[in-house]
CSV table of C-alpha atoms and ligand atoms in Angstrom, one decimal:
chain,number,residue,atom,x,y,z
A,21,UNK,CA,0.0,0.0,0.0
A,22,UNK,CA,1.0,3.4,-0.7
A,23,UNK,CA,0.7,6.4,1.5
A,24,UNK,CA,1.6,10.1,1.0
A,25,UNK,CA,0.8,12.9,3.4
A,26,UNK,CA,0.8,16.3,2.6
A,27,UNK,CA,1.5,18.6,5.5
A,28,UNK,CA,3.2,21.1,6.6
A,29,UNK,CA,4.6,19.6,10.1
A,30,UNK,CA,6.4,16.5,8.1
A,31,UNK,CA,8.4,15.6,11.5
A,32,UNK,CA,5.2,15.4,13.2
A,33,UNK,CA,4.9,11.9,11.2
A,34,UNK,CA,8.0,10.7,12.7
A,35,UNK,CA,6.2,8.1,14.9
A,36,UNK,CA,5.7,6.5,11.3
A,37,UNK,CA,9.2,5.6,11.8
A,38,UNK,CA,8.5,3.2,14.6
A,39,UNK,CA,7.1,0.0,15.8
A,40,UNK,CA,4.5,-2.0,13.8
A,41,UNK,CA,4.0,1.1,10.7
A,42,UNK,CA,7.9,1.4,10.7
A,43,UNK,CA,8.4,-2.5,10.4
A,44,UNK,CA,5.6,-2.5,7.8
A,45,UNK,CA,7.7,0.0,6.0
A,46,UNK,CA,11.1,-1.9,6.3
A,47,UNK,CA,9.4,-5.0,5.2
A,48,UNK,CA,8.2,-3.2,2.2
A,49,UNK,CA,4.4,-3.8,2.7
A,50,UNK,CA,3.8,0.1,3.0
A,51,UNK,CA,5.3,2.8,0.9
A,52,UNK,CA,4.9,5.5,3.5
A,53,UNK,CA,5.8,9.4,1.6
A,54,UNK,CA,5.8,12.3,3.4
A,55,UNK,CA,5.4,15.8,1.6
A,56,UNK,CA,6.3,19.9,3.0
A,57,UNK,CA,3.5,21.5,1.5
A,58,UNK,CA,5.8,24.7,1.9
A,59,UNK,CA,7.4,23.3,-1.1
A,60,UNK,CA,4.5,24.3,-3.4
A,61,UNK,CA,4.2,28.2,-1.9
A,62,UNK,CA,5.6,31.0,-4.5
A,63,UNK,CA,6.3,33.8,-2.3
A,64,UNK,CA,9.3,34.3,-0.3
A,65,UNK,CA,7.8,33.6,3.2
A,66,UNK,CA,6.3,30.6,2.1
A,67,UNK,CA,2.5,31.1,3.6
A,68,UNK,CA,0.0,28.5,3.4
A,69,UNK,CA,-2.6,30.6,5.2
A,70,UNK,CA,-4.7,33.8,4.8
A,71,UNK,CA,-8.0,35.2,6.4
A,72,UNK,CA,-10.9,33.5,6.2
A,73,UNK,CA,-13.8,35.3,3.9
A,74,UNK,CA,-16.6,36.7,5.5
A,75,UNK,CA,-14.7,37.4,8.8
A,76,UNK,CA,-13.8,35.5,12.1
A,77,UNK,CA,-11.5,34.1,14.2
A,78,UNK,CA,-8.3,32.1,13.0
A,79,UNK,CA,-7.0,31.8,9.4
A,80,UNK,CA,-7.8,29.4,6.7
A,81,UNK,CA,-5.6,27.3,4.5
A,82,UNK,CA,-5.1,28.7,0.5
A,83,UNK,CA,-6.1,26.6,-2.3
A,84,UNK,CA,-3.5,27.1,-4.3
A,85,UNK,CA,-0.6,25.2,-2.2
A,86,UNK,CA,-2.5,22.7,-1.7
A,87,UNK,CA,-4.1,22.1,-5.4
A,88,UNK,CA,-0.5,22.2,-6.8
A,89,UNK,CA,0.8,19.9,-4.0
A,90,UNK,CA,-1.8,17.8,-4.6
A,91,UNK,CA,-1.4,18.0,-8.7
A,92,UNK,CA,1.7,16.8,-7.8
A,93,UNK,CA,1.4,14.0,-5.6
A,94,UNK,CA,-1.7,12.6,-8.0
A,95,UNK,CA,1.0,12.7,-11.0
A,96,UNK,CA,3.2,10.9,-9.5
A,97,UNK,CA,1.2,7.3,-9.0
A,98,UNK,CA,-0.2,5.0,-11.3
A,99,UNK,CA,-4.6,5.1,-10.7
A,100,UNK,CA,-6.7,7.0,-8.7
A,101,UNK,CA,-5.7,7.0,-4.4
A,102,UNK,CA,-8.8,7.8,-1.9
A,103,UNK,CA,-8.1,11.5,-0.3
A,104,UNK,CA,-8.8,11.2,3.7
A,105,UNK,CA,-9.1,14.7,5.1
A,106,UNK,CA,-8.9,15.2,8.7
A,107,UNK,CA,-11.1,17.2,10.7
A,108,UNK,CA,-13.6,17.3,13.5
A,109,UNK,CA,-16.9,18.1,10.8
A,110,UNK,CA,-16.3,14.6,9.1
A,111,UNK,CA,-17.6,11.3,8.8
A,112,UNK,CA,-16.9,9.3,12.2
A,113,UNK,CA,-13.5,6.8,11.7
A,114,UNK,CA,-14.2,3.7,12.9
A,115,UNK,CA,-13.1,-0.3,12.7
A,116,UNK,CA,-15.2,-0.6,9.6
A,117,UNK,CA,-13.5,2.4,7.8
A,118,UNK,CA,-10.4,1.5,8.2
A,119,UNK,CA,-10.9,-2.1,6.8
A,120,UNK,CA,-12.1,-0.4,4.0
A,121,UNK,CA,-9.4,1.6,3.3
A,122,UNK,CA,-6.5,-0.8,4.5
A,123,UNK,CA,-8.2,-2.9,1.1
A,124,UNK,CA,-7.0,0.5,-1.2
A,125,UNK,CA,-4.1,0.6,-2.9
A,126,UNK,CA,-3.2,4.2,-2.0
A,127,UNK,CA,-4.4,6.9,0.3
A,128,UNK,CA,-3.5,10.3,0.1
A,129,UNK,CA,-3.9,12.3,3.5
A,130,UNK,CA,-3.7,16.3,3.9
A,131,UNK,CA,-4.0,17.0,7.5
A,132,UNK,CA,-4.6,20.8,8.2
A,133,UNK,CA,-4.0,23.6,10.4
A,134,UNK,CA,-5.5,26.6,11.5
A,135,UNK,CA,-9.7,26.5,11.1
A,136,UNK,CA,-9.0,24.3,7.5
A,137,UNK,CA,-8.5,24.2,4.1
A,138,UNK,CA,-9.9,26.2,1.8
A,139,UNK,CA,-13.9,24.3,0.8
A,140,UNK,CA,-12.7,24.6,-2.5
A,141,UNK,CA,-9.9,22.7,-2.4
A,142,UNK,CA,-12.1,19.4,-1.8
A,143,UNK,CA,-14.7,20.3,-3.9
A,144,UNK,CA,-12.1,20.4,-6.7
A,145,UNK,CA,-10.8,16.8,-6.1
A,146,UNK,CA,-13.7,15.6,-5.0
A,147,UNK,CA,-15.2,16.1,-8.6
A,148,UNK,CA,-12.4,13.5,-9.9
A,149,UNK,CA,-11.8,11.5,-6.9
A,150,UNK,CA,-13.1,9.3,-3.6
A,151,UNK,CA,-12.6,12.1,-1.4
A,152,UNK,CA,-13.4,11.1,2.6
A,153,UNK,CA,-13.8,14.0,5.3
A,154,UNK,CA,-13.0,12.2,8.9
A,155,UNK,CA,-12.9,12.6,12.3
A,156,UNK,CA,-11.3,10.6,14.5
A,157,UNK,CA,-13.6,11.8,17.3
A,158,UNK,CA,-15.6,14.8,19.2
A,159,UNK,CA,-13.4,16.5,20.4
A,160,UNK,CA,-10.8,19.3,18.3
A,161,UNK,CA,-7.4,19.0,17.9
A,162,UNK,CA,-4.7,21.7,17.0
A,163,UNK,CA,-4.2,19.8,13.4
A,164,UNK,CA,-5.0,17.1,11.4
A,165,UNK,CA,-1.2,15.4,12.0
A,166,UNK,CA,-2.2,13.3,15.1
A,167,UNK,CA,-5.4,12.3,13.6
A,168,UNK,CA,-3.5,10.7,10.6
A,169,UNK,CA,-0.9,8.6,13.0
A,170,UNK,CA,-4.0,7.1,14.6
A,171,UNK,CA,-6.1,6.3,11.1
A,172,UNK,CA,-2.6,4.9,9.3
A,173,UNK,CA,-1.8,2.3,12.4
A,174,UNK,CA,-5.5,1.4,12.3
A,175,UNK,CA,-5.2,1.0,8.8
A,176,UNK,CA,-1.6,-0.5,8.9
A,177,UNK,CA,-2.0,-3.3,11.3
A,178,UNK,CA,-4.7,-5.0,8.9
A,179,UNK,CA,-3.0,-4.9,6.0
A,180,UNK,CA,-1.9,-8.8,4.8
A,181,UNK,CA,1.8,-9.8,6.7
A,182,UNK,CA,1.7,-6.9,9.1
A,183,UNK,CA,0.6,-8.6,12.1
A,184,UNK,CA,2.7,-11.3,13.0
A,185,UNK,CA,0.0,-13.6,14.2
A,186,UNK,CA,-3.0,-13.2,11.7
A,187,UNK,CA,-5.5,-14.1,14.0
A,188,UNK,CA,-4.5,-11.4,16.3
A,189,UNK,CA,-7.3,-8.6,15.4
A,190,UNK,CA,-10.0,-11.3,15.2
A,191,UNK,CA,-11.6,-10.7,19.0
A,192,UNK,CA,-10.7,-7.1,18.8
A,193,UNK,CA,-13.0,-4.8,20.1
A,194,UNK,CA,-15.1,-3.8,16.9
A,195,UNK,CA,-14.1,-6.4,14.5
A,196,UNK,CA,-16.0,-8.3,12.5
A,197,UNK,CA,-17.0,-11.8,13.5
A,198,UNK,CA,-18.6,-13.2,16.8
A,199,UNK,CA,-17.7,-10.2,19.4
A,200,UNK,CA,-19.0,-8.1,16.5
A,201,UNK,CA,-20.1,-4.4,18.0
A,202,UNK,CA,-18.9,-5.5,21.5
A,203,UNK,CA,-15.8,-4.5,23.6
A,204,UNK,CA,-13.3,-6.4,24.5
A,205,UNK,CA,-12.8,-7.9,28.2
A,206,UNK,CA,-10.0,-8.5,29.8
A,207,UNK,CA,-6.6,-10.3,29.3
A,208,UNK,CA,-4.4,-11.7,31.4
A,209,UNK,CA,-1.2,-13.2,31.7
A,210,UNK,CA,1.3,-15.3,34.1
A,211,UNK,CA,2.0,-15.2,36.8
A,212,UNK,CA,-1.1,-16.8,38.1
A,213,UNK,CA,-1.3,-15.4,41.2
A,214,UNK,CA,0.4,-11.4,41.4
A,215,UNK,CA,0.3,-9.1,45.1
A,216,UNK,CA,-2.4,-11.4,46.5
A,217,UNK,CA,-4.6,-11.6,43.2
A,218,UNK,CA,-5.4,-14.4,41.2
A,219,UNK,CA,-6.6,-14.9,37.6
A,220,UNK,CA,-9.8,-15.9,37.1
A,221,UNK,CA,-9.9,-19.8,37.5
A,222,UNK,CA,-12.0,-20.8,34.2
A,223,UNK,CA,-9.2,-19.9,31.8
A,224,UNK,CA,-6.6,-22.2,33.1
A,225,UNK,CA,-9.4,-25.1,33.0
A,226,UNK,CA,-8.2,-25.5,29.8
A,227,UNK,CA,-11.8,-25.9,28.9
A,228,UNK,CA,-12.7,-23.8,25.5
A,229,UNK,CA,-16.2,-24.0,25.9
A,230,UNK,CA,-16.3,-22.5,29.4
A,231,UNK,CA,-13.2,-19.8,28.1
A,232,UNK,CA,-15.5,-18.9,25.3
A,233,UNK,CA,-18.4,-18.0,27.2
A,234,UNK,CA,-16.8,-16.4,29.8
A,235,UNK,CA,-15.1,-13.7,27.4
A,236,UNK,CA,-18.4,-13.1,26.0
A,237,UNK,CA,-19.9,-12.3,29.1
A,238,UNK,CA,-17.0,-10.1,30.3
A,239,UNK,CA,-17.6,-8.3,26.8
A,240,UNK,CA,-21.1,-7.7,27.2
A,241,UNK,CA,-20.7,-6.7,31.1
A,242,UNK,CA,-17.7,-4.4,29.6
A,243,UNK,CA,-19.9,-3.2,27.0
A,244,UNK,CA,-23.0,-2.6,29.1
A,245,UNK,CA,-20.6,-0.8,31.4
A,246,UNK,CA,-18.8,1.6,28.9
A,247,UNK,CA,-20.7,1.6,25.5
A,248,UNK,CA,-24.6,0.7,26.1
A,249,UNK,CA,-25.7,2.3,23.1
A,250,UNK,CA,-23.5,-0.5,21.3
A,251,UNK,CA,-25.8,-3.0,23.2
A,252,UNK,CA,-28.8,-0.5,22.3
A,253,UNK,CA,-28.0,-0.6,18.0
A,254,UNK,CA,-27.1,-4.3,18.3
A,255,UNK,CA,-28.7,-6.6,16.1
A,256,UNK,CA,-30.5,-8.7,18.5
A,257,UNK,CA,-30.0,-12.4,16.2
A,258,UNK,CA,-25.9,-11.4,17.4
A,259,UNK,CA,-27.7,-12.6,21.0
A,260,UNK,CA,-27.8,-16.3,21.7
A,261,UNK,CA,-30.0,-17.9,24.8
A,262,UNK,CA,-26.7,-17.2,26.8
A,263,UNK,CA,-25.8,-13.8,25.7
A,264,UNK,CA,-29.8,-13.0,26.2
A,265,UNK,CA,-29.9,-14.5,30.0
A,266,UNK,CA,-26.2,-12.3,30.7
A,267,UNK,CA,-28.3,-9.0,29.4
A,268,UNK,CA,-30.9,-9.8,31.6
A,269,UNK,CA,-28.5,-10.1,34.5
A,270,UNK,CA,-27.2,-6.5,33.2
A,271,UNK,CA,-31.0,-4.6,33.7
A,272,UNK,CA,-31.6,-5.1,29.5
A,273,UNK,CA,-34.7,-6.5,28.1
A,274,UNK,CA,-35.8,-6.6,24.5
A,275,UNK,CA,-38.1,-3.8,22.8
A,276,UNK,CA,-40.9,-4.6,20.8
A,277,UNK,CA,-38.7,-4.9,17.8
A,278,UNK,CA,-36.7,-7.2,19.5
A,279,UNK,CA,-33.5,-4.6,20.1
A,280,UNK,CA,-32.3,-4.6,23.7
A,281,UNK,CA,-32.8,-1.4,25.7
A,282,UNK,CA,-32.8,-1.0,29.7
A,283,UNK,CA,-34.8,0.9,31.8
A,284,UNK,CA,-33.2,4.3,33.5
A,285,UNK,CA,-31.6,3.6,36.7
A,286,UNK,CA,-33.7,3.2,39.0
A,287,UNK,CA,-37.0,2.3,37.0
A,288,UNK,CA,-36.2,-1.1,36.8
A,289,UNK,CA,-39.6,-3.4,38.2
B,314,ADE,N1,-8.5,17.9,13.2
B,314,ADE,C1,-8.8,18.5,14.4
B,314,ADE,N2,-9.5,17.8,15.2
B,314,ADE,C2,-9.8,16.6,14.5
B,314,ADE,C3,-10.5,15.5,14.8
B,314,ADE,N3,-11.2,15.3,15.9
B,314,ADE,N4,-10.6,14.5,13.8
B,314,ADE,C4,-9.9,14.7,12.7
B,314,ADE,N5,-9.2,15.8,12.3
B,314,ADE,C5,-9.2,16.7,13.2
């Protein structure tokens, strides 16, 4: 897979140096290029940035630096890439986002500063290309750089060969499969006992069937706990007899069409 970023920070993607998305690179399953979009300004002090239009706070990011970079960056691969742009007004990223992008070829990011890019600038590309707006969250952050480590090591770690174990993102929290939509519980490790506290018994039983169904119900308790409205939106045929006597336990009963919702604490019959 190929990746280019377009920013003006390029040692704020340093961290792609390191660990699993710098092995990827060294291994030669990513093609990670990094991009000064400085390098496409004409004027002597270089500015990327002007007044936003109709007033306000903050400054806004020209077109023109970032048309030619992009120009660039487009001419210099074979097809078409998807464009993510960061920011807090797009599309939530999630598991299934990245899955779909970690099956593209190449994915061009342009994480901004300041209060964005110029709208015309997407528009622009957007009329020739898959462009995605996304955010990895609601909350803002100073710049789009952080927001592309995160979405390329989501992306990275299920590309084909990356992962030394291929199984390993199977029961992650969010995958698809059986713990679909749920959390994941918790993991332990040796030594079996550690400052008084032991791990639970059923998984050194060695008994799959009872280590099975005790991580689902730790991911449903976990879930319940943390995310109910992934319990709420849940497809209730994901629910076996088990899963449906655990959310019981939990205070949830099903609605008339059959999705789980709880009563308010403290309504409960
Ligand atoms: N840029 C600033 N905040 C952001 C967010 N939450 N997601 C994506 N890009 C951003």
């Amino acid at each position: 897979m190929r990746l280019d970023v377009v920013t003006i920070f390029p040692e704020y993607l340093e961290p792609l140096n390191v660990s699993l998305v710098g092995k990827a690179r060294a291994a030669g399953l990513l093609d990670v290029r990094i991009h000064d979009l400085r390098a496409w300004t004409r004027d002597r002090h270089h500015t990327v940035d002007d007044t936003p239009y109709g007033g306000g706070p903050g400054m806004v990011m020209k077109p023109e630096p970032w048309g030619e970079a992009l120009d660039a960056v487009l001419a210099s691969g074979e097809g078409e890439p998807v464009v993510v742009v960061p920011t807090p007004s797009g599309r939530p990223f999630t598991q299934r986002l990245a899955g779909e992008l970690s099956e593209r070829p190449w994915l061009v990011f342009t994480p901004a500063r300041y209060e964005g890019i110029d709208r015309r600038v997407m528009d622009e590309f957007a009329a020739r290309l898959d462009v995605r707006e996304v955010s990895i969250g609601d909350y803002v952050l100073a710049g789009g750089e952080a927001p592309v480590l995160v979405m390329v090591e989501a992306i990275a770690r299920l590309l084909p060969g990356v992962l030394g174990n291929a199984d390993s993102h199977r029961d992650d929290s969010f995958a698809p499969g059986p713990m679909a939509d749920l959390l994941e519980g918790p993991v332990y490790t040796k030594p079996p006992q550690w400052r008084g506290r032991d791990v639970p018994e059923v998984l050194i039983s060695g008994h799959h069937g009872r280590i099975a169904r005790w991580r689902r119900d730790q991911a449903l308790l976990r879930t319940s706990l943390h995310r109910p409205d992934l319990i709420a939106r849940c497809d209730p045929a994901a629910f076996d007899r088990h899963d449906r006597a655990t959310l019981a336990e939990l205070g949830w009963r099903p609605g008339p069409d059959g999705r789980f919702g709880r009563a308010p604490d403290g309504m409960e019959e």
